[in-house]
Amino acid sequence: MDTHLPFDLLITGGTVIDGTRAPRFTADVGVRNGRIAAIGPLAGHAAHDTLDATGLVVAPGFIDSHTHDDSVLLTQPEMPFKASQG
């Protein structure tokens, strides 16, 4: 981690659930150039924007794939808009 560059966004104090089945833990998440650059104790690191996530869950890297667009499959079988959502 390059500690000299500021994060674009620093999410502080959230409860991190990382999807690995590891126990949840409290940590900060630093984002730079649209990507997670660091997870851990990041107090004192510079950031352009800071978001206090105390009392909230932070799930870095998760994509919410739950949708209600099943009927679109009949009119747009290739569902190109799904690719644009990641």
C-alpha positions in Angstrom: 0.0 0.0 0.0 1.4 3.4 -1.0 0.8 5.5 2.2 2.0 8.7 0.4 -1.0 9.0 -1.9 -4.3 10.1 -0.5 -7.3 7.8 -0.9 -10.1 9.1 -3.0 -12.5 7.7 -0.4 -11.9 6.5 3.1 -14.7 4.5 4.7 -14.1 4.4 8.4 -15.2 2.3 11.3 -17.5 -0.1 9.4 -18.1 -3.8 10.2 -16.4 -5.5 7.2 -17.9 -8.7 5.8 -15.5 -9.8 3.1 -17.3 -12.9 1.7 -14.5 -15.3 2.6 -16.6 -16.8 5.5 -14.2 -15.2 7.9 -15.7 -13.6 11.0 -16.8 -10.0 10.5 -14.4 -7.4 11.7 -14.2 -3.6 12.3 -11.9 -1.9 9.8 -11.5 1.1 7.5 -11.6 0.7 3.7 -9.5 3.0 1.5 -10.5 3.4 -2.2 -8.2 4.8 -4.9 -9.0 5.0 -8.6 -12.3 3.1 -8.1 -10.6 0.1 -6.5 -10.1 -1.0 -2.9 -6.5 0.0 -2.1 -6.4 -1.0 1.6 -8.5 -2.6 4.4 -7.4 -2.2 8.0 -6.7 0.5 10.5 -6.2 3.5 8.3 -6.6 6.4 10.8 -4.4 9.2 9.9 -4.3 8.5 6.2 -5.3 11.3 3.9 -8.4 11.1 1.8 -10.3 13.4 -0.5 -13.6 12.2 1.0 -14.4 10.3 4.2 -17.5 8.4 5.1 -18.2 7.3 8.7 -19.6 3.8 8.5 -19.8 3.2 12.3 -22.7 0.9 13.0 -23.0 -0.1 9.4 -21.8 -3.1 7.4 -19.3 -2.6 4.6 -19.1 -5.5 2.1 -16.2 -4.5 -0.3 -16.3 -6.1 -3.7 -19.8 -7.5 -3.5 -22.2 -7.1 -6.4 -25.9 -7.2 -5.7 -27.3 -9.5 -8.3 -30.9 -9.6 -7.0 -33.2 -8.0 -9.5 -36.8 -8.1 -10.7 -36.2 -8.1 -14.4 -36.9 -11.7 -15.3 -39.6 -10.9 -17.8 -37.1 -8.8 -19.8 -35.5 -12.1 -20.9 -38.5 -12.6 -23.2 -37.9 -9.3 -25.0 -34.1 -8.9 -24.8 -32.8 -12.5 -24.5 -29.2 -11.3 -24.7 -29.8 -9.0 -21.7 -27.1 -6.5 -22.7 -27.9 -4.2 -19.8 -26.7 -6.9 -17.4 -23.2 -6.7 -18.9 -23.2 -3.0 -18.2 -24.0 -3.7 -14.5 -20.8 -5.8 -14.0 
